[in-house]
Each structure stands twice: as structure tokens, then as C-alpha cells.
PDB file of C-alpha atoms in Angstrom:
ATOM      1  CA  VAL Z  25     -20.682  40.097 -23.018  1.00  0.00           C
ATOM      2  CA  GLY Z  26     -22.833  38.239 -21.604  1.00  0.00           C
ATOM      3  CA  GLY Z  27     -26.372  37.464 -19.506  1.00  0.00           C
ATOM      4  CA  THR Z  28     -28.780  36.416 -20.587  1.00  0.00           C
ATOM      5  CA  PRO Z  29     -29.453  36.126 -25.072  1.00  0.00           C
ATOM      6  CA  MET Z  30     -32.250  39.087 -26.199  1.00  0.00           C
ATOM      7  CA  LYS Z  31     -34.829  37.306 -28.545  1.00  0.00           C
ATOM      8  CA  THR Z  32     -34.148  39.575 -31.645  1.00  0.00           C
ATOM      9  CA  SER Z  33     -36.989  39.181 -34.245  1.00  0.00           C
ATOM     10  CA  PHE Z  34     -36.834  40.527 -37.819  1.00  0.00           C
ATOM     11  CA  PHE Z  35     -38.738  42.833 -40.285  1.00  0.00           C
ATOM     12  CA  ILE Z  36     -38.327  42.334 -43.658  1.00  0.00           C
ATOM     13  CA  ASP Z  37     -39.804  45.062 -46.279  1.00  0.00           C
ATOM     14  CA  GLY Z  38     -39.932  42.984 -49.269  1.00  0.00           C
ATOM     15  CA  TYR Z  39     -40.084  44.690 -52.176  1.00  0.00           C
ATOM     16  CA  ASN Z  40     -37.861  47.822 -50.344  1.00  0.00           C
ATOM     17  CA  LEU Z  41     -35.339  44.176 -49.972  1.00  0.00           C
ATOM     18  CA  TYR Z  42     -36.563  43.312 -54.056  1.00  0.00           C
ATOM     19  CA  TYR Z  43     -35.579  46.789 -55.584  1.00  0.00           C
ATOM     20  CA  SER Z  44     -32.130  46.955 -53.909  1.00  0.00           C
ATOM     21  CA  LEU Z  45     -31.333  42.941 -54.981  1.00  0.00           C
ATOM     22  CA  ARG Z  46     -32.155  44.616 -58.642  1.00  0.00           C
ATOM     23  CA  ARG Z  47     -30.452  46.884 -58.489  1.00  0.00           C
ATOM     24  CA  SER Z  48     -27.290  45.763 -56.747  1.00  0.00           C
ATOM     25  CA  PHE Z  49     -27.666  42.216 -59.558  1.00  0.00           C
ATOM     26  CA  PRO Z  50     -28.494  43.635 -62.665  1.00  0.00           C
ATOM     27  CA  ASN Z  51     -27.133  40.701 -64.095  1.00  0.00           C
ATOM     28  CA  ASP Z  52     -26.959  38.394 -61.754  1.00  0.00           C
ATOM     29  CA  PRO Z  53     -30.767  38.379 -60.450  1.00  0.00           C
ATOM     30  CA  GLN Z  54     -29.801  34.615 -59.046  1.00  0.00           C
ATOM     31  CA  TYR Z  55     -29.387  36.435 -55.499  1.00  0.00           C
ATOM     32  CA  LYS Z  56     -32.930  37.844 -55.247  1.00  0.00           C
ATOM     33  CA  TRP Z  57     -33.011  33.988 -54.444  1.00  0.00           C
ATOM     34  CA  LEU Z  58     -32.019  35.030 -50.841  1.00  0.00           C
ATOM     35  CA  HIS Z  59     -31.629  33.004 -48.092  1.00  0.00           C
ATOM     36  CA  LEU Z  60     -33.260  34.850 -44.583  1.00  0.00           C
ATOM     37  CA  LYS Z  61     -33.103  32.883 -42.440  1.00  0.00           C
ATOM     38  CA  THR Z  62     -28.973  33.124 -42.359  1.00  0.00           C
ATOM     39  CA  LEU Z  63     -29.272  35.976 -43.619  1.00  0.00           C
ATOM     40  CA  CYS Z  64     -30.863  37.226 -40.087  1.00  0.00           C
ATOM     41  CA  GLU Z  65     -28.606  34.740 -38.061  1.00  0.00           C
ATOM     42  CA  SER Z  66     -25.545  36.553 -39.495  1.00  0.00           C
ATOM     43  CA  LEU Z  67     -27.045  40.326 -38.324  1.00  0.00           C
ATOM     44  CA  LEU Z  68     -27.425  38.740 -34.544  1.00  0.00           C
ATOM     45  CA  GLY Z  69     -25.279  40.537 -32.718  1.00  0.00           C
ATOM     46  CA  THR Z  70     -23.281  38.269 -29.221  1.00  0.00           C
ATOM     47  CA  ASN Z  71     -25.661  38.169 -26.999  1.00  0.00           C
ATOM     48  CA  ASP Z  72     -28.883  38.050 -30.003  1.00  0.00           C
ATOM     49  CA  SER Z  73     -31.199  35.004 -30.046  1.00  0.00           C
ATOM     50  CA  LEU Z  74     -33.213  34.567 -33.147  1.00  0.00           C
ATOM     51  CA  GLY Z  75     -36.230  35.103 -32.913  1.00  0.00           C
ATOM     52  CA  ASP Z  76     -39.060  35.206 -34.948  1.00  0.00           C
ATOM     53  CA  ILE Z  77     -38.195  36.780 -39.265  1.00  0.00           C
ATOM     54  CA  TYR Z  78     -41.452  38.511 -41.063  1.00  0.00           C
ATOM     55  CA  PHE Z  79     -41.714  39.184 -44.945  1.00  0.00           C
ATOM     56  CA  PHE Z  80     -43.463  41.665 -45.592  1.00  0.00           C
ATOM     57  CA  THR Z  81     -45.127  41.213 -49.156  1.00  0.00           C
ATOM     58  CA  ALA Z  82     -47.880  41.190 -52.344  1.00  0.00           C
ATOM     59  CA  TYR Z  83     -48.204  39.198 -55.428  1.00  0.00           C
ATOM     60  CA  PHE Z  84     -48.500  41.040 -58.084  1.00  0.00           C
ATOM     61  CA  LYS Z  85     -52.068  41.177 -60.063  1.00  0.00           C
ATOM     62  CA  ASN Z  86     -51.344  41.449 -63.752  1.00  0.00           C
ATOM     63  CA  ASP Z  87     -47.871  39.575 -64.449  1.00  0.00           C
ATOM     64  CA  PRO Z  88     -48.244  35.761 -63.607  1.00  0.00           C
ATOM     65  CA  GLU Z  89     -44.375  35.294 -64.166  1.00  0.00           C
ATOM     66  CA  LYS Z  90     -43.940  37.782 -61.396  1.00  0.00           C
ATOM     67  CA  LYS Z  91     -46.729  35.826 -58.985  1.00  0.00           C
ATOM     68  CA  ALA Z  92     -45.340  32.419 -60.081  1.00  0.00           C
ATOM     69  CA  ARG Z  93     -41.680  33.666 -58.430  1.00  0.00           C
ATOM     70  CA  LEU Z  94     -42.880  34.703 -55.476  1.00  0.00           C
ATOM     71  CA  ARG Z  95     -45.338  31.980 -54.557  1.00  0.00           C
ATOM     72  CA  ALA Z  96     -42.097  29.640 -55.453  1.00  0.00           C
ATOM     73  CA  TYR Z  97     -39.385  32.507 -53.367  1.00  0.00           C
ATOM     74  CA  ILE Z  98     -42.455  32.404 -49.951  1.00  0.00           C
ATOM     75  CA  ARG Z  99     -43.060  28.869 -50.153  1.00  0.00           C
ATOM     76  CA  ALA Z 100     -38.963  28.245 -50.325  1.00  0.00           C
ATOM     77  CA  ILE Z 101     -38.874  31.222 -47.570  1.00  0.00           C
ATOM     78  CA  GLU Z 102     -41.186  29.448 -44.530  1.00  0.00           C
ATOM     79  CA  SER Z 103     -39.345  26.179 -45.304  1.00  0.00           C
ATOM     80  CA  ASN Z 104     -36.335  27.729 -43.157  1.00  0.00           C
ATOM     81  CA  GLY Z 105     -39.040  29.384 -40.388  1.00  0.00           C
ATOM     82  CA  ALA Z 106     -39.848  32.733 -41.652  1.00  0.00           C
ATOM     83  CA  ILE Z 107     -43.476  34.175 -41.713  1.00  0.00           C
ATOM     84  CA  SER Z 108     -45.354  36.134 -45.182  1.00  0.00           C
ATOM     85  CA  VAL Z 109     -47.433  38.952 -44.533  1.00  0.00           C
ATOM     86  CA  LEU Z 110     -49.064  39.526 -47.405  1.00  0.00           C
ATOM     87  CA  GLY Z 111     -50.792  42.771 -48.828  1.00  0.00           C
ATOM     88  CA  LYS Z 112     -51.844  43.328 -51.985  1.00  0.00           C
ATOM     89  CA  PHE Z 113     -51.378  46.120 -55.418  1.00  0.00           C
ATOM     90  CA  LYS Z 114     -53.654  48.316 -56.167  1.00  0.00           C
ATOM     91  CA  LYS Z 115     -54.754  50.377 -59.149  1.00  0.00           C
ATOM     92  CA  LYS Z 116     -53.577  53.540 -59.166  1.00  0.00           C
ATOM     93  CA  THR Z 117     -54.343  56.629 -61.619  1.00  0.00           C
ATOM     94  CA  VAL Z 118     -51.140  58.774 -62.034  1.00  0.00           C
ATOM     95  CA  ARG Z 119     -50.402  61.789 -64.342  1.00  0.00           C
ATOM     96  CA  CYS Z 120     -47.754  62.124 -67.278  1.00  0.00           C
ATOM     97  CA  TRP Z 121     -45.714  64.521 -67.338  1.00  0.00           C
ATOM     98  CA  VAL Z 122     -44.081  65.555 -71.201  1.00  0.00           C
ATOM     99  CA  ASN Z 123     -41.383  66.287 -69.843  1.00  0.00           C
ATOM    100  CA  ASN Z 124     -40.871  62.975 -68.177  1.00  0.00           C
ATOM    101  CA  CYS Z 125     -41.723  60.198 -70.627  1.00  0.00           C
ATOM    102  CA  LEU Z 126     -42.564  59.501 -74.347  1.00  0.00           C
ATOM    103  CA  CYS Z 127     -46.691  60.710 -73.710  1.00  0.00           C
ATOM    104  CA  VAL Z 128     -47.565  62.522 -76.724  1.00  0.00           C
ATOM    105  CA  LYS Z 129     -49.419  65.566 -74.994  1.00  0.00           C
ATOM    106  CA  ALA Z 130     -49.733  66.620 -71.463  1.00  0.00           C
ATOM    107  CA  ASP Z 131     -52.081  66.135 -67.794  1.00  0.00           C
ATOM    108  CA  ARG Z 132     -52.221  62.269 -69.464  1.00  0.00           C
ATOM    109  CA  TYR Z 133     -53.850  60.019 -67.210  1.00  0.00           C
ATOM    110  CA  PHE Z 134     -52.248  56.661 -67.110  1.00  0.00           C
ATOM    111  CA  GLU Z 135     -53.487  52.760 -64.895  1.00  0.00           C
ATOM    112  CA  THR Z 136     -50.977  51.570 -63.046  1.00  0.00           C
ATOM    113  CA  PHE Z 137     -50.479  49.681 -59.483  1.00  0.00           C
ATOM    114  CA  GLU Z 138     -48.672  50.061 -56.438  1.00  0.00           C
ATOM    115  CA  GLU Z 139     -47.792  47.513 -53.867  1.00  0.00           C
ATOM    116  CA  LYS Z 140     -50.193  48.094 -50.829  1.00  0.00           C
ATOM    117  CA  GLU Z 141     -50.630  47.391 -46.937  1.00  0.00           C
ATOM    118  CA  SER Z 142     -47.055  46.155 -46.376  1.00  0.00           C
ATOM    119  CA  ASP Z 143     -45.984  49.828 -44.389  1.00  0.00           C
ATOM    120  CA  VAL Z 144     -49.458  49.303 -42.170  1.00  0.00           C
ATOM    121  CA  ASN Z 145     -48.679  45.542 -41.608  1.00  0.00           C
ATOM    122  CA  ILE Z 146     -44.538  45.980 -41.169  1.00  0.00           C
ATOM    123  CA  ALA Z 147     -45.566  49.278 -38.253  1.00  0.00           C
ATOM    124  CA  VAL Z 148     -48.649  47.007 -37.305  1.00  0.00           C
ATOM    125  CA  TYR Z 149     -46.101  43.801 -36.445  1.00  0.00           C
ATOM    126  CA  LEU Z 150     -43.976  45.485 -34.678  1.00  0.00           C
ATOM    127  CA  LEU Z 151     -46.396  47.355 -32.623  1.00  0.00           C
ATOM    128  CA  GLU Z 152     -48.172  44.308 -31.964  1.00  0.00           C
ATOM    129  CA  ASN Z 153     -45.442  42.421 -31.019  1.00  0.00           C
ATOM    130  CA  ALA Z 154     -43.262  44.658 -28.728  1.00  0.00           C
ATOM    131  CA  MET Z 155     -46.860  44.081 -26.345  1.00  0.00           C
ATOM    132  CA  ILE Z 156     -47.262  40.524 -26.221  1.00  0.00           C
ATOM    133  CA  ASN Z 157     -43.723  40.500 -25.673  1.00  0.00           C
ATOM    134  CA  THR Z 158     -42.154  38.005 -28.317  1.00  0.00           C
ATOM    135  CA  TYR Z 159     -38.517  40.260 -29.078  1.00  0.00           C
ATOM    136  CA  GLU Z 160     -36.645  42.384 -26.574  1.00  0.00           C
ATOM    137  CA  LYS Z 161     -35.011  43.743 -29.884  1.00  0.00           C
ATOM    138  CA  ALA Z 162     -36.253  44.473 -33.450  1.00  0.00           C
ATOM    139  CA  ILE Z 163     -34.375  44.413 -36.875  1.00  0.00           C
ATOM    140  CA  ILE Z 164     -36.095  46.352 -39.724  1.00  0.00           C
ATOM    141  CA  VAL Z 165     -35.123  45.623 -42.716  1.00  0.00           C
ATOM    142  CA  SER Z 166     -35.781  48.270 -45.080  1.00  0.00           C
ATOM    143  CA  GLY Z 167     -34.912  52.146 -46.184  1.00  0.00           C
ATOM    144  CA  ASP Z 168     -38.343  53.256 -45.893  1.00  0.00           C
ATOM    145  CA  SER Z 169     -38.791  56.545 -43.888  1.00  0.00           C
ATOM    146  CA  ASP Z 170     -41.865  55.689 -43.610  1.00  0.00           C
ATOM    147  CA  LEU Z 171     -41.879  52.769 -41.114  1.00  0.00           C
ATOM    148  CA  ILE Z 172     -39.751  56.072 -38.791  1.00  0.00           C
ATOM    149  CA  PRO Z 173     -44.037  56.782 -37.329  1.00  0.00           C
ATOM    150  CA  ALA Z 174     -43.960  53.317 -35.781  1.00  0.00           C
ATOM    151  CA  VAL Z 175     -40.583  53.306 -34.514  1.00  0.00           C
ATOM    152  CA  LYS Z 176     -41.182  55.930 -32.527  1.00  0.00           C
ATOM    153  CA  ALA Z 177     -44.378  54.300 -31.323  1.00  0.00           C
ATOM    154  CA  VAL Z 178     -42.491  51.191 -30.120  1.00  0.00           C
ATOM    155  CA  LYS Z 179     -39.988  53.448 -28.786  1.00  0.00           C
ATOM    156  CA  ARG Z 180     -42.994  55.436 -27.093  1.00  0.00           C
ATOM    157  CA  ASN Z 181     -44.242  53.111 -25.721  1.00  0.00           C
ATOM    158  CA  PHE Z 182     -41.487  50.300 -25.033  1.00  0.00           C
ATOM    159  CA  PRO Z 183     -38.850  52.647 -24.450  1.00  0.00           C
ATOM    160  CA  HIS Z 184     -36.809  49.731 -22.924  1.00  0.00           C
ATOM    161  CA  LYS Z 185     -36.816  47.863 -25.962  1.00  0.00           C
ATOM    162  CA  LYS Z 186     -33.935  47.827 -29.198  1.00  0.00           C
ATOM    163  CA  ILE Z 187     -35.346  48.837 -31.828  1.00  0.00           C
ATOM    164  CA  GLY Z 188     -32.628  48.950 -34.652  1.00  0.00           C
ATOM    165  CA  VAL Z 189     -32.336  49.322 -38.674  1.00  0.00           C
ATOM    166  CA  ALA Z 190     -30.670  47.332 -41.090  1.00  0.00           C
ATOM    167  CA  LEU Z 191     -30.242  48.651 -44.401  1.00  0.00           C
ATOM    168  CA  PRO Z 192     -30.660  46.443 -47.706  1.00  0.00           C
ATOM    169  CA  PRO Z 193     -27.269  47.018 -50.322  1.00  0.00           C
ATOM    170  CA  ASN Z 194     -27.965  51.072 -52.257  1.00  0.00           C
ATOM    171  CA  GLN Z 195     -29.799  51.807 -49.257  1.00  0.00           C
ATOM    172  CA  GLU Z 196     -28.979  55.288 -47.658  1.00  0.00           C
ATOM    173  CA  GLY Z 197     -31.952  55.030 -44.776  1.00  0.00           C
ATOM    174  CA  ILE Z 198     -30.595  58.347 -42.605  1.00  0.00           C
ATOM    175  CA  ASP Z 199     -33.512  59.464 -41.823  1.00  0.00           C
ATOM    176  CA  ILE Z 200     -34.921  56.129 -39.909  1.00  0.00           C
ATOM    177  CA  ALA Z 201     -31.819  54.971 -38.461  1.00  0.00           C
ATOM    178  CA  GLN Z 202     -31.898  58.949 -36.917  1.00  0.00           C
ATOM    179  CA  HIS Z 203     -34.797  56.886 -35.187  1.00  0.00           C
ATOM    180  CA  CYS Z 204     -32.965  53.441 -33.865  1.00  0.00           C
ATOM    181  CA  ASP Z 205     -30.574  52.824 -31.628  1.00  0.00           C
ATOM    182  CA  PHE Z 206     -28.632  51.265 -34.146  1.00  0.00           C
ATOM    183  CA  LYS Z 207     -28.201  50.066 -37.962  1.00  0.00           C
ATOM    184  CA  ILE Z 208     -26.439  47.800 -39.858  1.00  0.00           C
ATOM    185  CA  LYS Z 209     -25.661  47.514 -43.640  1.00  0.00           C
ATOM    186  CA  ILE Z 210     -25.700  44.283 -45.845  1.00  0.00           C
ATOM    187  CA  SER Z 211     -22.689  44.087 -48.411  1.00  0.00           C
ATOM    188  CA  THR Z 212     -23.087  42.653 -51.153  1.00  0.00           C
ATOM    189  CA  LYS Z 213     -20.346  40.097 -50.229  1.00  0.00           C
ATOM    190  CA  GLN Z 214     -23.254  38.804 -47.348  1.00  0.00           C
ATOM    191  CA  ILE Z 215     -25.944  38.672 -49.879  1.00  0.00           C
ATOM    192  CA  ARG Z 216     -23.631  36.484 -52.036  1.00  0.00           C
ATOM    193  CA  GLU Z 217     -22.920  34.058 -49.065  1.00  0.00           C
ATOM    194  CA  HIS Z 218     -26.350  33.866 -48.202  1.00  0.00           C
ATOM    195  CA  LYS Z 219     -27.813  32.716 -51.166  1.00  0.00           C
ATOM    196  CA  MET Z 220     -30.691  29.489 -51.380  1.00  0.00           C
ATOM    197  CA  GLU Z 221     -29.942  26.219 -53.030  1.00  0.00           C
ATOM    198  CA  ASN Z 222     -30.902  25.964 -56.058  1.00  0.00           C
ATOM    199  CA  ILE Z 223     -33.116  23.599 -55.805  1.00  0.00           C
ATOM    200  CA  LEU Z 224     -34.574  22.863 -51.977  1.00  0.00           C
ATOM    201  CA  TYR Z 225     -37.190  19.833 -51.829  1.00  0.00           C
ATOM    202  CA  LEU Z 226     -40.034  20.191 -49.195  1.00  0.00           C
ATOM    203  CA  PRO Z 227     -42.590  17.623 -47.782  1.00  0.00           C
ATOM    204  CA  ASP Z 228     -44.968  19.316 -50.325  1.00  0.00           C
ATOM    205  CA  GLY Z 229     -42.254  18.703 -53.130  1.00  0.00           C
ATOM    206  CA  MET Z 230     -40.183  20.292 -55.065  1.00  0.00           C
ATOM    207  CA  VAL Z 231     -38.658  23.786 -55.412  1.00  0.00           C
ATOM    208  CA  SER Z 232     -36.469  25.730 -57.781  1.00  0.00           C
ATOM    209  CA  CYS Z 233     -35.006  28.776 -57.619  1.00  0.00           C
ATOM    210  CA  PRO Z 234     -36.396  31.112 -61.101  1.00  0.00           C
ATOM    211  CA  TYR Z 235     -33.646  33.069 -61.734  1.00  0.00           C
ATOM    212  CA  ILE Z 236     -31.038  30.787 -63.259  1.00  0.00           C
TER     213      ILE Z 236
END
């Protein structure tokens, strides 16, 4: 206890968090309107100071309503100091099996979209920020095991830095937690406590929660 506060930055996997909230609050989507800054502040240790908050996501191409909701959310969280990093969706051909869906024939293929780049972006930002020493402690908000190589790279090259994982509700994250220095479990109670106001008045105009 005491001493110089540890600068702590957050690296938030937007879609990992989004799907967790959708499962946790299926009948109450307003909690997707999450105040990232106050949530991150609540996750800090007693000897931590808040650094950067990075939010990694992508606009869904073929759904204007989803795109508009995400755009509103990004405006809101950026007004509170978060930094959004955008990836993109790519078209993907998927094989559809009879036993797993309603297709009439086996070997039917269909096109869908898959969010790309966020895992890579998180890895790049985690490592680059370690290199330029913007944080002493990093907290990854995600249960995605694809981020394990990024955690290993930072710990291998910067062993004095602490890397933790904050698991959203309904995320086990057993694999990634094994490679981190500490694990935090975010509860549904915490999510409820850190919802933004339904209407925010920003310098460039009003933004309102699209889930009300």
C-alpha cells in the first residue's frame, strides 16, 4: 500500500463485451449503454491511477440500425474519454450442415459477415503501449483466448508490467486468465451501476440511448 500509483490502461474487446451484455440482460438492453470510464475506475486497485481506455469494435456493414446504435455509443463513450479503435467486418462463406440448421440440403454454403481485426488491434495496441511506456498495468476486458499470444508477448518483453483480465458477465475466460497476473470478474450488479444517462448533451449535439 502506498507509493507511486500504477498507471493502468484498459483494452476493451467491444463485441466480446456486447454479446456478454446481450446474454446477461436479454430483456433489458439499456445496460448496453455502459459508462466505460466509471466502470474502469471501479476496477482499479487501491494503488492504481486510470490511464487510457481503448474500445475496439467495428461497424456492421449491412445493418444501418445497428450501425447507428454503435455510432451513438461511440460518440457517448468518447465524450467520457474513451478512445475507439475500429476494425471491420469481412464477408465469409460458411458451410451449412443439415443437423445444425434448417437447410434442406447438406453441403449448402451461405455468405455471412465476420468481425475482423479487433483481436489484432488489441494485440498491437497492448504491445505498442508497453513499448512507449504509457502504462504500468494493463487490464483486458474480454474472455477471448485469442488474446493469449498478445499477453505472452508483453510479459516476455516487459516482465515488470502487470497484465490482468476483467471478465464480463457470463464469460469464463479460464484460458486467458491462466496467462495473466490477476483476474477480475465483472458482475451484473456492477454493469447496472455504471449505465450512462439516457440523454447526453455534447458540444456537437445531443446523443441518446437507443435502447430505451
